[in-house]
Coordinates of C-alpha atoms and ligand atoms in Angstrom, one line a residue:
Chain A
M1 CA 10.1 -17.6 -13.3
N2 CA 8.9 -17.2 -16.1
S3 CA 11.1 -13.9 -17.8
T4 CA 10.2 -13.6 -21.3
I5 CA 7.3 -10.9 -20.7
K6 CA 6.4 -7.8 -22.8
L7 CA 5.0 -4.7 -20.9
T8 CA 3.4 -2.5 -22.5
I9 CA 2.4 1.0 -21.2
V10 CA -1.2 2.0 -22.3
G11 CA -1.6 6.4 -21.9
G12 CA -3.9 7.8 -20.0
I13 CA -3.9 11.6 -18.6
D14 CA -1.8 14.8 -17.3
K15 CA -2.7 16.4 -14.4
T16 CA -4.7 18.6 -16.4
G17 CA -7.3 15.8 -17.7
I18 CA -5.7 16.4 -21.3
E19 CA -4.7 13.0 -22.9
E20 CA -1.0 11.7 -22.8
A21 CA 0.7 12.4 -25.8
V22 CA 2.4 9.2 -26.0
K23 CA -0.8 6.4 -26.7
I24 CA 0.8 3.0 -26.2
V25 CA 5.0 2.2 -24.8
E26 CA 6.2 -1.3 -25.6
V27 CA 9.1 -3.0 -24.0
N28 CA 10.3 -6.4 -24.8
P29 CA 12.7 -8.5 -23.0
G30 CA 16.7 -6.9 -21.8
D31 CA 15.5 -2.9 -22.5
I32 CA 16.8 -0.9 -20.2
L33 CA 13.9 2.4 -20.6
G34 CA 14.7 5.7 -19.1
I35 CA 12.3 7.9 -18.0
V36 CA 13.4 12.0 -17.2
G37 CA 11.6 15.0 -16.3
P38 CA 11.6 17.5 -14.0
T39 CA 11.4 17.1 -10.4
G40 CA 7.6 16.9 -9.7
S41 CA 6.9 16.5 -13.5
G42 CA 5.3 12.4 -12.0
K43 CA 7.9 9.4 -13.0
S44 CA 7.4 8.3 -9.5
T45 CA 3.9 8.2 -10.3
L46 CA 4.8 6.2 -13.5
I47 CA 6.7 3.8 -11.9
D48 CA 4.3 3.5 -9.3
D49 CA 1.6 2.9 -12.6
I50 CA 3.7 0.0 -13.6
E51 CA 4.7 -1.9 -10.2
Q52 CA 0.7 -2.0 -9.1
L53 CA -0.1 -2.9 -12.5
A54 CA -2.8 -0.1 -13.1
Q55 CA -6.2 -0.8 -14.9
G56 CA -7.3 2.5 -14.8
D57 CA -7.5 3.2 -11.5
T58 CA -4.8 5.6 -10.9
P59 CA -5.6 9.4 -11.1
T60 CA -3.4 8.8 -14.5
Q61 CA -6.0 6.1 -15.9
R62 CA -3.0 4.3 -17.3
R63 CA -3.2 1.2 -18.2
I64 CA -0.1 -1.8 -18.1
L65 CA -0.1 -5.3 -20.0
I66 CA 0.9 -7.7 -19.6
N67 CA 2.0 -9.7 -23.0
D68 CA -0.6 -7.4 -24.1
T69 CA -3.1 -8.4 -21.8
E70 CA -4.7 -7.2 -18.1
P71 CA -3.2 -9.3 -15.4
E72 CA -5.1 -11.5 -13.2
M73 CA -5.6 -10.5 -9.8
G74 CA -3.0 -12.6 -8.5
L75 CA -0.3 -11.4 -10.2
R76 CA -1.5 -7.9 -8.7
V77 CA -1.3 -8.9 -5.1
D78 CA 0.5 -11.9 -4.2
P79 CA 4.4 -11.5 -3.7
R80 CA 5.0 -14.9 -4.5
R81 CA 3.8 -14.5 -8.6
K82 CA 5.0 -10.8 -8.9
L83 CA 6.5 -9.6 -12.0
I84 CA 7.9 -6.6 -10.5
A85 CA 10.6 -5.6 -8.2
Q86 CA 10.4 -2.1 -7.2
L87 CA 13.5 -0.3 -5.7
S88 CA 12.0 3.0 -4.7
Q89 CA 12.2 7.0 -4.1
N90 CA 11.3 7.2 -0.4
M91 CA 13.8 5.0 1.5
H92 CA 13.2 4.8 5.2
F93 CA 12.8 1.3 6.7
L94 CA 10.2 1.6 9.3
A95 CA 9.7 -1.7 11.1
D96 CA 10.7 -2.2 13.5
M97 CA 13.5 -5.4 13.2
T98 CA 16.7 -6.2 12.5
V99 CA 18.2 -5.9 9.5
S100 CA 18.1 -10.1 9.4
E101 CA 14.9 -10.6 11.0
F102 CA 13.7 -8.4 7.6
I103 CA 15.2 -9.9 4.9
Q104 CA 14.3 -13.5 5.8
M105 CA 11.4 -12.4 6.5
H106 CA 11.0 -11.3 3.2
A107 CA 12.3 -14.1 1.5
R108 CA 9.5 -15.6 3.1
S109 CA 7.2 -13.6 1.4
R110 CA 8.8 -14.4 -1.4
G111 CA 8.9 -17.7 -1.3
K112 CA 12.9 -17.9 -0.9
D113 CA 15.1 -19.9 1.0
P114 CA 15.3 -17.4 4.1
E115 CA 19.1 -18.4 4.1
L116 CA 19.7 -16.0 0.6
M117 CA 19.5 -13.5 3.6
H118 CA 24.0 -13.6 4.4
R119 CA 24.2 -13.3 0.2
V120 CA 22.1 -9.4 0.6
I121 CA 23.6 -8.4 3.2
E122 CA 26.9 -9.3 1.3
L123 CA 26.1 -7.6 -2.0
A124 CA 25.0 -5.0 0.0
N125 CA 28.0 -3.7 1.1
R126 CA 29.3 -3.8 -1.9
L127 CA 27.5 -0.6 -2.6
T128 CA 27.9 1.2 0.5
G129 CA 30.4 2.6 2.8
E130 CA 29.9 1.5 6.2
P131 CA 29.1 -2.1 6.7
I132 CA 25.8 -3.0 7.7
H133 CA 25.9 -5.9 10.0
E134 CA 22.6 -8.8 10.9
D135 CA 21.5 -7.8 14.1
E136 CA 21.5 -4.1 13.0
Q137 CA 17.9 -2.3 13.5
L138 CA 16.5 -1.4 10.1
T139 CA 15.8 1.8 11.5
V140 CA 19.5 2.9 12.2
L141 CA 20.4 2.2 8.6
S142 CA 21.3 5.3 6.9
G143 CA 20.1 6.3 3.8
G144 CA 22.6 4.8 1.4
Q145 CA 23.1 1.6 3.3
S146 CA 19.3 1.1 3.1
R147 CA 19.0 1.6 0.0
S148 CA 22.2 -0.7 -0.7
L149 CA 19.8 -3.0 1.5
M150 CA 17.1 -2.8 -0.8
T151 CA 19.0 -2.7 -3.9
A152 CA 21.3 -6.2 -2.6
D153 CA 17.0 -8.3 -1.6
I154 CA 16.4 -7.0 -5.2
A155 CA 18.8 -9.2 -7.0
V156 CA 18.7 -11.7 -4.7
I157 CA 15.4 -12.2 -3.2
S158 CA 12.5 -10.6 -6.4
D159 CA 14.7 -11.1 -8.3
S160 CA 11.6 -10.3 -11.0
P161 CA 11.8 -10.0 -14.6
I162 CA 10.4 -6.6 -14.5
V163 CA 12.7 -4.0 -12.7
L164 CA 12.0 -0.7 -11.6
I165 CA 14.5 1.7 -9.9
D166 CA 13.8 5.2 -8.7
E167 CA 16.5 7.7 -8.7
I168 CA 19.2 5.2 -7.9
E169 CA 22.2 8.3 -8.2
N170 CA 20.7 10.6 -5.5
A171 CA 21.6 7.1 -2.8
G172 CA 25.3 8.5 -2.3
I173 CA 26.3 4.2 -3.5
K174 CA 27.8 3.1 -6.5
K175 CA 25.1 3.7 -8.8
Q176 CA 26.6 1.8 -12.1
E177 CA 27.6 -1.6 -10.2
A178 CA 23.6 -1.4 -8.5
L179 CA 22.6 -0.9 -12.1
S180 CA 24.7 -3.4 -13.2
L181 CA 23.6 -5.3 -10.1
L182 CA 19.8 -5.1 -10.9
S183 CA 19.8 -5.7 -14.7
G184 CA 20.2 -9.4 -15.2
E185 CA 20.1 -10.6 -18.7
G186 CA 16.7 -10.7 -20.5
K187 CA 15.3 -8.3 -17.9
I188 CA 13.2 -5.0 -18.3
V189 CA 14.9 -2.5 -16.7
V190 CA 12.5 1.2 -16.5
V191 CA 14.7 3.8 -14.7
V192 CA 13.7 7.0 -13.1
T193 CA 16.4 9.9 -13.8
H194 CA 18.3 13.0 -14.0
D195 CA 21.6 11.5 -14.6
P196 CA 23.3 11.6 -18.1
V197 CA 25.3 8.6 -17.7
L198 CA 22.4 6.9 -16.6
A199 CA 19.5 8.3 -19.2
L200 CA 22.3 7.3 -22.1
M201 CA 22.6 3.9 -21.0
A202 CA 19.0 3.3 -21.1
S203 CA 17.6 2.0 -25.0
R204 CA 15.2 4.9 -24.8
R205 CA 13.7 7.5 -22.7
I206 CA 10.4 8.4 -22.1
V207 CA 10.2 12.4 -21.5
I208 CA 7.3 13.2 -18.6
R209 CA 5.7 16.5 -18.0
N210 CA 2.8 17.9 -16.0
G211 CA 2.1 14.7 -15.1
G212 CA 1.9 13.3 -18.6
M213 CA 4.3 11.1 -21.3
C214 CA 5.1 14.0 -23.7
D215 CA 7.3 12.5 -26.0
I216 CA 9.6 9.1 -26.4
I217 CA 13.2 9.9 -27.1
T218 CA 15.1 6.6 -28.6
T219 CA 19.2 7.2 -27.7
S220 CA 20.9 7.8 -31.3
A221 CA 24.4 6.1 -31.9
E222 CA 25.8 9.9 -31.2
E223 CA 24.3 10.1 -27.6
K224 CA 25.7 6.6 -27.5
N225 CA 29.0 8.0 -28.1
M226 CA 28.6 10.7 -25.7
C227 CA 27.6 8.1 -23.3
N228 CA 31.4 7.0 -23.3
R229 CA 33.0 10.4 -22.4
V230 CA 30.3 11.3 -20.6
S231 CA 31.1 8.1 -18.3
E232 CA 34.9 9.2 -18.3
V233 CA 34.3 12.4 -16.2
D234 CA 31.7 10.4 -14.2
D235 CA 34.0 8.0 -13.0
W236 CA 36.6 10.7 -12.4
L237 CA 34.7 12.4 -10.5
M238 CA 33.7 9.6 -8.9
D239 CA 37.1 9.1 -8.0
L240 CA 37.7 12.4 -6.4
R241 CA 34.0 11.6 -4.2
E242 CA 36.1 8.4 -2.9
I243 CA 38.7 10.9 -2.1
I244 CA 37.5 13.2 -0.1
R245 CA 35.7 10.4 1.5
R246 CA 38.3 9.0 2.9
G247 CA 39.1 11.7 4.2
D248 CA 42.0 13.0 1.8
L249 CA 43.2 16.0 -0.6
V250 CA 42.1 16.2 -4.0
E251 CA 45.5 18.1 -5.2
G252 CA 47.5 17.0 -7.4
V253 CA 44.2 14.6 -9.0
A254 CA 44.5 16.1 -12.3
Chain B
M1 CA -29.4 -5.1 3.1
K2 CA -26.0 -5.7 3.2
L3 CA -23.8 -4.2 6.4
V4 CA -20.0 -3.8 6.2
V5 CA -18.0 -3.1 9.4
V6 CA -14.9 -1.2 8.0
A7 CA -12.4 -1.4 12.1
G8 CA -9.4 0.1 12.1
T9 CA -7.3 1.8 14.8
P10 CA -7.8 5.6 14.3
G11 CA -5.8 7.7 11.4
S12 CA -5.3 4.2 9.6
G13 CA -7.0 5.8 6.8
K14 CA -10.8 4.0 6.9
T15 CA -12.8 6.8 5.7
S16 CA -10.2 8.2 3.1
V17 CA -9.9 4.2 1.4
L18 CA -14.6 4.2 2.3
L19 CA -14.6 7.7 0.3
H20 CA -13.5 6.2 -2.5
T21 CA -14.9 2.9 -2.3
I22 CA -18.1 4.9 -2.2
K23 CA -17.6 6.3 -5.5
A24 CA -16.9 3.1 -7.0
L25 CA -20.8 1.5 -5.1
I26 CA -22.4 4.2 -6.9
R27 CA -21.1 3.7 -10.5
R28 CA -22.2 0.3 -10.2
E29 CA -25.0 1.0 -9.6
N30 CA -25.4 0.5 -5.6
K31 CA -26.9 2.7 -2.8
P32 CA -24.9 2.5 0.0
A33 CA -26.0 4.9 3.6
V34 CA -22.7 5.0 5.5
V35 CA -23.0 5.6 9.6
K36 CA -19.6 6.3 11.5
V37 CA -19.4 5.4 15.1
D38 CA -16.4 7.5 17.2
C39 CA -15.8 8.0 20.6
L40 CA -16.3 12.0 21.1
W41 CA -16.0 14.0 18.5
T42 CA -16.2 13.5 14.4
D43 CA -15.2 15.6 11.2
D44 CA -16.4 12.3 9.0
D45 CA -19.7 13.3 8.2
K46 CA -19.0 16.2 6.6
R47 CA -16.3 14.0 4.3
F48 CA -19.4 11.6 3.1
G49 CA -21.5 14.1 3.1
R50 CA -20.4 15.2 0.1
L51 CA -20.8 12.1 -1.4
G52 CA -24.4 12.7 -1.1
V53 CA -24.6 9.7 0.6
P54 CA -27.4 8.9 4.0
I55 CA -24.8 9.7 6.8
R56 CA -25.5 9.7 10.4
V57 CA -23.2 9.5 13.0
G58 CA -23.2 7.9 16.7
L59 CA -20.9 8.8 19.8
A60 CA -20.6 6.6 22.2
K61 CA -18.8 8.8 24.9
D62 CA -18.4 7.2 27.9
M63 CA -19.8 3.4 26.1
C64 CA -17.5 1.7 24.9
P65 CA -17.6 2.7 21.3
D66 CA -17.3 -1.5 19.8
H67 CA -20.3 -2.6 22.1
F68 CA -21.8 1.2 21.3
T69 CA -21.4 0.0 17.6
I70 CA -22.7 -3.6 18.4
Y71 CA -26.5 -2.2 20.0
N72 CA -27.1 -0.1 17.6
T73 CA -26.1 -2.1 14.8
E74 CA -30.0 -3.2 14.7
P75 CA -31.2 0.4 14.5
M76 CA -28.5 1.1 12.1
L77 CA -29.8 -1.3 10.1
K78 CA -33.1 -0.2 9.9
W79 CA -32.3 3.3 9.3
A80 CA -30.2 2.3 6.2
E81 CA -33.3 0.4 5.2
E82 CA -35.7 4.0 5.7
E83 CA -33.0 5.8 3.7
G84 CA -33.5 3.2 0.5
A85 CA -29.8 2.0 1.0
D86 CA -29.0 -2.0 0.0
V87 CA -25.8 -1.8 1.9
L88 CA -24.8 -0.1 5.1
L89 CA -21.3 0.9 5.3
N90 CA -20.4 1.0 9.5
E91 CA -16.6 2.4 10.0
T92 CA -16.1 1.6 13.6
A93 CA -13.5 4.3 16.2
G94 CA -11.6 1.9 16.3
L95 CA -10.2 2.6 20.2
C96 CA -10.1 -0.9 21.5
L97 CA -8.6 -3.6 20.0
R98 CA -10.6 -6.0 23.1
C99 CA -13.1 -6.1 20.5
A100 CA -14.1 -6.8 17.3
P101 CA -18.1 -5.7 16.3
Y102 CA -18.1 -7.7 13.5
P103 CA -21.4 -9.8 13.3
D104 CA -21.1 -12.7 11.2
S105 CA -23.4 -12.5 8.7
C106 CA -21.7 -9.3 7.8
L107 CA -18.5 -8.0 5.5
A108 CA -15.6 -7.2 8.4
V109 CA -13.2 -5.2 6.8
C110 CA -10.0 -4.4 9.1
V111 CA -8.2 -1.0 7.8
I112 CA -4.3 -1.3 8.8
D113 CA -1.6 1.1 8.4
V114 CA 1.3 -0.1 6.8
T115 CA 3.6 2.6 8.6
T116 CA 3.0 1.6 12.1
G117 CA 5.7 -1.2 11.4
P118 CA 5.1 -5.2 10.6
N119 CA 4.6 -6.1 14.2
T120 CA 1.3 -4.6 14.4
P121 CA -0.5 -7.4 13.2
L122 CA 0.5 -9.5 15.6
K123 CA -0.8 -6.3 18.7
V124 CA -4.5 -5.6 16.4
G125 CA -6.0 -9.0 17.6
P126 CA -9.2 -9.7 17.2
L127 CA -10.3 -7.0 15.1
L128 CA -7.8 -8.4 12.2
T129 CA -7.8 -12.4 12.9
T130 CA -11.7 -12.1 12.7
A131 CA -11.8 -10.0 9.7
D132 CA -13.0 -11.0 6.2
V133 CA -10.8 -8.3 4.5
V134 CA -7.8 -6.9 5.8
V135 CA -7.1 -3.0 4.0
M136 CA -3.4 -1.9 4.2
T137 CA -3.1 1.5 3.2
K138 CA -0.3 4.1 3.2
G139 CA 2.2 1.5 1.4
D140 CA 3.2 4.6 -0.8
I141 CA 5.3 5.7 2.3
V142 CA 7.0 2.1 2.4
S143 CA 9.6 0.5 0.3
Q144 CA 8.0 -2.4 -1.7
A145 CA 9.9 -5.3 0.6
E146 CA 8.1 -3.7 3.5
R147 CA 5.1 -3.7 2.4
E148 CA 5.6 -7.7 1.3
V149 CA 6.3 -8.4 4.7
F150 CA 3.7 -6.5 6.4
R151 CA 1.2 -8.6 3.7
E152 CA 3.2 -11.5 5.1
R153 CA 2.4 -10.9 9.1
V154 CA -1.0 -10.7 7.9
L155 CA -1.0 -13.4 6.6
E156 CA 0.4 -15.1 9.5
V157 CA -2.5 -14.5 12.1
N158 CA -5.1 -14.1 9.4
P159 CA -4.2 -16.6 6.7
D160 CA -7.8 -17.0 5.2
S161 CA -8.4 -12.7 4.8
M162 CA -7.7 -11.2 1.5
V163 CA -5.3 -8.9 1.7
I164 CA -5.7 -5.4 -0.5
E165 CA -3.2 -3.1 -1.0
A166 CA -5.1 0.2 -0.8
N167 CA -3.9 4.0 -0.7
G168 CA -6.7 6.2 0.5
L169 CA -5.2 9.4 -1.6
T170 CA -5.3 7.9 -5.0
G171 CA -7.9 5.5 -4.6
K172 CA -5.7 2.3 -5.2
G173 CA -7.9 -0.9 -4.2
S174 CA -11.2 0.8 -3.7
I175 CA -12.7 -1.3 -7.1
E176 CA -11.3 -4.1 -5.5
L177 CA -12.8 -3.8 -2.1
A178 CA -16.5 -2.7 -4.3
E179 CA -16.3 -6.1 -5.8
L180 CA -15.9 -8.1 -2.3
I181 CA -18.6 -5.9 -1.3
E182 CA -21.0 -6.5 -4.2
N183 CA -20.5 -10.0 -4.1
S184 CA -20.6 -10.0 0.5
V185 CA -23.9 -11.9 2.1
E186 CA -26.6 -10.3 3.4
T187 CA -27.3 -9.2 6.6
R188 CA -30.0 -11.7 8.5
E189 CA -32.2 -12.1 11.9
G190 CA -30.6 -13.4 14.6
M191 CA -27.2 -12.4 13.6
E192 CA -24.0 -13.4 16.0
L193 CA -20.6 -12.0 16.8
R194 CA -17.7 -13.6 16.1
Y195 CA -15.8 -12.8 19.0
S196 CA -17.2 -12.3 22.4
P197 CA -16.4 -9.0 24.0
P198 CA -14.1 -8.9 27.0
L199 CA -15.9 -7.8 30.4
A200 CA -16.9 -4.2 31.7
I201 CA -20.5 -3.3 32.6
C202 CA -23.4 -4.3 29.6
T203 CA -24.5 -7.8 28.7
L204 CA -22.0 -7.3 25.7
C205 CA -20.0 -6.9 29.0
S206 CA -20.9 -10.4 30.2
G207 CA -20.6 -11.9 27.1
E208 CA -23.5 -11.4 25.2
K209 CA -23.1 -12.3 21.8
R210 CA -26.8 -12.0 19.7
V211 CA -26.7 -8.7 18.1
E212 CA -30.4 -7.6 18.4
R213 CA -31.5 -5.0 21.0
K214 CA -34.0 -6.9 23.1
Y215 CA -31.1 -9.0 24.5
H216 CA -29.1 -6.0 26.0
M217 CA -29.4 -4.5 29.4
G218 CA -27.4 -2.1 31.3
V219 CA -26.0 1.3 31.1
L220 CA -26.4 1.9 27.5
R221 CA -26.8 4.7 24.4
H222 CA -28.6 4.7 21.7
L223 CA -27.6 6.3 18.0
D224 CA -28.8 9.5 19.3
G225 CA -27.4 10.0 22.4
F226 CA -29.8 9.0 24.7
M227 CA -28.8 6.8 27.5
E228 CA -30.8 4.2 29.7
Y229 CA -30.7 1.8 32.1
K230 CA -31.9 -1.3 31.5
G231 CA -32.2 -4.2 34.1
E232 CA -33.2 -4.4 37.7
Ligands
GTP1 N1 0.1 8.3 2.0 C1 -1.0 8.4 3.0 N2 -2.0 9.0 3.8 C2 -3.1 8.2 4.1 C3 -3.4 7.4 3.0 N3 -4.6 6.8 3.3 C4 -5.0 8.2 4.0 N4 -4.2 9.2 4.0 C5 -3.8 9.8 5.3 O1 -4.2 9.6 7.0 C6 -4.6 10.7 7.6 C7 -6.4 9.4 8.1 O2 -6.9 9.4 7.0 P1 -8.3 9.1 7.6 O3 -9.1 8.3 6.6 O4 -9.7 10.2 7.8 O5 -8.1 7.6 8.9 P2 -9.3 7.2 9.6 O6 -9.2 5.7 10.3 O7 -11.1 7.1 9.3 O8 -9.9 7.6 10.9 P3 -10.7 8.2 11.9 O9 -11.9 8.3 11.4 O10 -10.1 9.0 12.6 O11 -10.6 7.6 13.4 C8 -5.6 11.7 6.3 O12 -4.7 12.7 6.7 C9 -5.3 11.0 5.4 O13 -5.1 11.2 3.8 C10 -2.1 6.5 2.1 O14 -3.0 5.5 1.2 N5 -1.0 6.8 2.3
ATP2 N1 -1.5 12.0 -14.8 C1 -1.2 12.7 -13.5 N2 -2.8 13.0 -12.8 C2 -2.8 13.4 -11.5 N3 -1.9 13.7 -11.1 C3 -0.3 13.2 -10.9 C4 -0.4 12.7 -12.4 N4 1.1 12.5 -12.7 C5 1.6 13.4 -11.4 N5 0.7 13.7 -10.6 C6 0.9 13.5 -9.3 O1 2.1 15.3 -8.8 C7 2.8 14.9 -7.8 C8 4.5 14.5 -8.3 O2 4.9 13.1 -8.7 P1 5.8 12.7 -9.4 O3 6.4 12.5 -7.1 O4 5.8 11.3 -9.5 O5 7.1 13.2 -9.5 P2 8.6 12.9 -9.5 O6 8.6 13.8 -11.5 O7 9.4 12.1 -9.4 O8 9.6 14.0 -8.6 P3 11.2 14.3 -8.0 O9 11.6 13.9 -8.9 O10 10.5 14.8 -7.5 O11 10.8 12.9 -7.6 C9 2.4 14.1 -7.3 O12 1.9 14.0 -5.6 C10 2.0 13.2 -8.8 O13 0.0 12.2 -8.1
MG3 MG1 10.1 10.7 -7.6
MG4 MG1 -13.0 8.1 9.5
ZN5 ZN1 -14.5 -2.9 24.0
ZN6 ZN1 -20.4 -3.6 27.8

């Protein structure tokens, strides 16, 4: 796998057809790039542009370059050569297959060993509450289980140098664990998020408004400090959530 | 004259993808004309009409819509030529999964909706297996993994096809399709079907593969709705 890859986003237009304020964003291996902005502003649209390696042929007219050049067609379409793995926001399975059939089939489409399926399910079960079984129908999985399965699938099967993640915090799964599973050594990670911890874990974040990239903020040293504190609060909240999930009382847990 | 036959189950996104593709074709200085064939009713002509391209509708009524398409291929091509077009886009009704209305010298495009699940490619039959291009639509609704599994299934049943992941709403994939259309073969005299139609009530039903009108008998409906019985 060619893992030393540079990603460039060349700005297009916003929803009103006005040129985006941010004209170019360059992302290097190992970078975590955040995408923030109000609901409906166009965050998912931006990572969709990256996933399809848009060449001015989407409504945003953005262009995506790999190693400073326009990627050839094969990289855009052939899953065996794809550079990008995407965990999308909408996560319902429609496929009428069992979990194991689906993951094995996906492994084949990516040119990987179908036996990796066992590892995918094992990893997924570390992220989710109720375990997923391999003979279960995909369509019966809950939203959280589906996202855990897809997170593990990306880590093991779609193991690609560029990883796109859309609002992982809403999935009811362990988000920091999921993020560390997805962001292997030297990968480019792009995370759409409303979550302060995830946003501050990124080294930079693009701000989207009205469909356009209107600003790019570099996480300051002070923000990084904040991130540690926010993370503590967040861990505390997560613990409370676990207690509530287990059906226990939170009294006395300060 | 080039012929592009666009087939696919109802609602799979044929018109949506074609609308974007027509815009791309016009930008590249091609002159497309469109014929929409349906069974009973369609308003696709209004949607195509907004692009200002020549458009005609054919309603097959009680004839198999694919048989109707085949029987009317010759007059459709003639009409497109009279309209000054250099490529005829024929959107079929796509109801009959037993038939595949693709002549040999055309670009056969099968539009298939990924939200119908990855078992669909196994069910679609000759419509998919004899196509040159398979256009997967509505990928925006499912995960990347599901799209990739779907693509794998398509290639299992039609390994030589070009697969395009398109989006009928945003126009993704339409430039690729327009390029394939530009580089496709010209129609010729004496075209034959790729696949024999199954049995019913006209010569096509009894296995006729030649496209030209003179070879057909039985209960036949013309493009303009005129019905006749030809034969003994
Ligand atoms: N989400 C999504 N919806 C789509 C896409 N392509 C088409 N649609 C929607 O699917 C519906 C049917 O699309 P059409 O283009 O009319 O389908 P068709 O195959 O021409 O339909 P018939 O001519 O009636 O057989 C419309 O509501 C489209 O907006 C897509 O890529 N994504
Ligand atoms: N530059 C653009 N030009 C035209 N339309 C756009 C542009 N950017 C976004 N849109 C449209 O805006 C709508 C909302 O975008 P999107 O779903 O990406 O928002 P979001 O920020 O991900 O929202 P949420 O937080 O709810 O997930 C979509 O229909 C999208 O097609
Ligand atoms: Mg979104
Ligand atoms: Mg239509
Ligand atoms: Zn038929
Ligand atoms: Zn017949």
